[in-house]
């Protein structure tokens, strides 16, 4: 995946209080990050994650690291599900038929 140079530069400089490298320790508290994207993008990312046997979180963190936005240590890219590849419980599961997917 490549981000256009101007977008990449904007992302790197738009948050001056956030260092360009080093997200902090692996136990850095997690917060929610969200963005509105076309439904087809969400479907594609979920499908890609499923095909790779990883979570959407892992895919996104890997792409953020690959883009050079911030250096994310390998320890942050581990799958935190109790059983790898198992669907999550509830209506928001990838396999649960989320009507909004």
Coordinates of C-alpha atoms in Angstrom, one line a residue:
X1 CA 0.0 0.0 0.0
X2 CA 1.4 3.4 -0.8
X3 CA 0.2 6.7 0.6
X4 CA 0.6 9.7 -1.7
X5 CA 3.6 11.7 -0.7
X6 CA 1.6 14.8 0.2
X7 CA -0.8 12.8 2.4
X8 CA 2.1 11.0 4.1
X9 CA 3.9 14.2 4.9
X10 CA 0.7 15.7 6.2
X11 CA 0.1 12.7 8.5
X12 CA 3.6 12.9 9.9
X13 CA 3.5 16.6 10.6
X14 CA -0.2 17.1 11.6
X15 CA 0.3 15.9 15.2
X16 CA 3.3 17.8 16.6
X17 CA 2.7 16.5 20.1
X18 CA 3.0 12.9 18.8
X19 CA 6.6 11.6 18.1
X20 CA 7.1 10.2 14.6
X21 CA 8.7 7.1 16.1
X22 CA 8.3 5.0 19.3
X23 CA 4.8 4.5 20.4
X24 CA 5.9 3.9 24.0
X25 CA 6.1 0.7 25.9
X26 CA 4.1 -2.3 24.9
X27 CA 1.8 -1.7 27.9
X28 CA 0.9 1.7 26.5
X29 CA -2.9 2.1 27.3
X30 CA -5.1 1.4 24.3
X31 CA -7.6 3.9 23.0
X32 CA -10.2 3.7 20.3
X33 CA -9.4 5.0 16.8
X34 CA -12.2 5.3 14.3
X35 CA -12.9 6.7 10.9
X36 CA -15.8 6.7 8.6
X37 CA -15.0 4.7 5.4
X38 CA -17.1 3.3 2.6
X39 CA -18.8 0.0 3.4
X40 CA -16.8 -1.7 0.6
X41 CA -13.6 -0.7 2.3
X42 CA -14.7 -2.1 5.7
X43 CA -15.7 -5.4 3.9
X44 CA -12.4 -5.6 2.1
X45 CA -10.3 -5.0 5.2
X46 CA -12.3 -7.6 7.2
X47 CA -12.0 -10.1 4.3
X48 CA -8.2 -9.5 4.0
X49 CA -7.8 -10.0 7.8
X50 CA -9.8 -13.2 7.7
X51 CA -7.8 -14.5 4.8
X52 CA -4.5 -13.7 6.6
X53 CA -5.8 -15.3 9.8
X54 CA -5.3 -12.0 11.8
X55 CA -7.5 -9.3 13.2
X56 CA -8.4 -6.1 11.6
X57 CA -6.4 -4.4 14.4
X58 CA -3.3 -6.3 13.3
X59 CA -3.8 -5.4 9.7
X60 CA -4.2 -1.7 10.4
X61 CA -1.3 -1.5 12.8
X62 CA 0.9 -3.3 10.3
X63 CA -0.1 -0.8 7.5
X64 CA 0.5 2.2 9.8
X65 CA 4.0 0.8 10.6
X66 CA 4.6 0.1 6.9
X67 CA 3.6 3.6 6.0
X68 CA 6.2 4.9 8.4
X69 CA 3.7 6.9 10.4
X70 CA 5.0 5.5 13.7
X71 CA 7.3 2.6 14.6
X72 CA 5.1 -0.1 16.1
X73 CA 6.9 -2.9 17.8
X74 CA 6.2 -6.5 16.8
X75 CA 4.8 -7.1 20.3
X76 CA 1.9 -4.8 19.5
X77 CA 1.1 -6.9 16.4
X78 CA 0.3 -10.1 18.3
X79 CA -3.2 -11.5 18.0
X80 CA -4.9 -11.0 21.3
X81 CA -7.9 -13.3 20.7
X82 CA -8.1 -16.2 23.1
X83 CA -8.2 -18.7 20.1
X84 CA -6.7 -17.5 16.9
X85 CA -9.2 -17.5 14.1
X86 CA -12.2 -17.9 16.3
X87 CA -15.1 -15.5 15.6
X88 CA -16.0 -13.1 18.3
X89 CA -19.3 -13.5 20.1
X90 CA -22.2 -11.2 19.4
X91 CA -23.8 -9.5 16.4
X92 CA -20.6 -7.6 15.4
X93 CA -18.8 -10.8 14.6
X94 CA -17.3 -11.1 11.1
X95 CA -19.1 -14.4 10.8
X96 CA -22.2 -13.3 12.7
X97 CA -23.9 -11.7 9.8
X98 CA -23.6 -8.0 10.8
X99 CA -26.4 -6.4 8.8
X100 CA -24.3 -3.3 8.3
X101 CA -21.3 -5.1 6.8

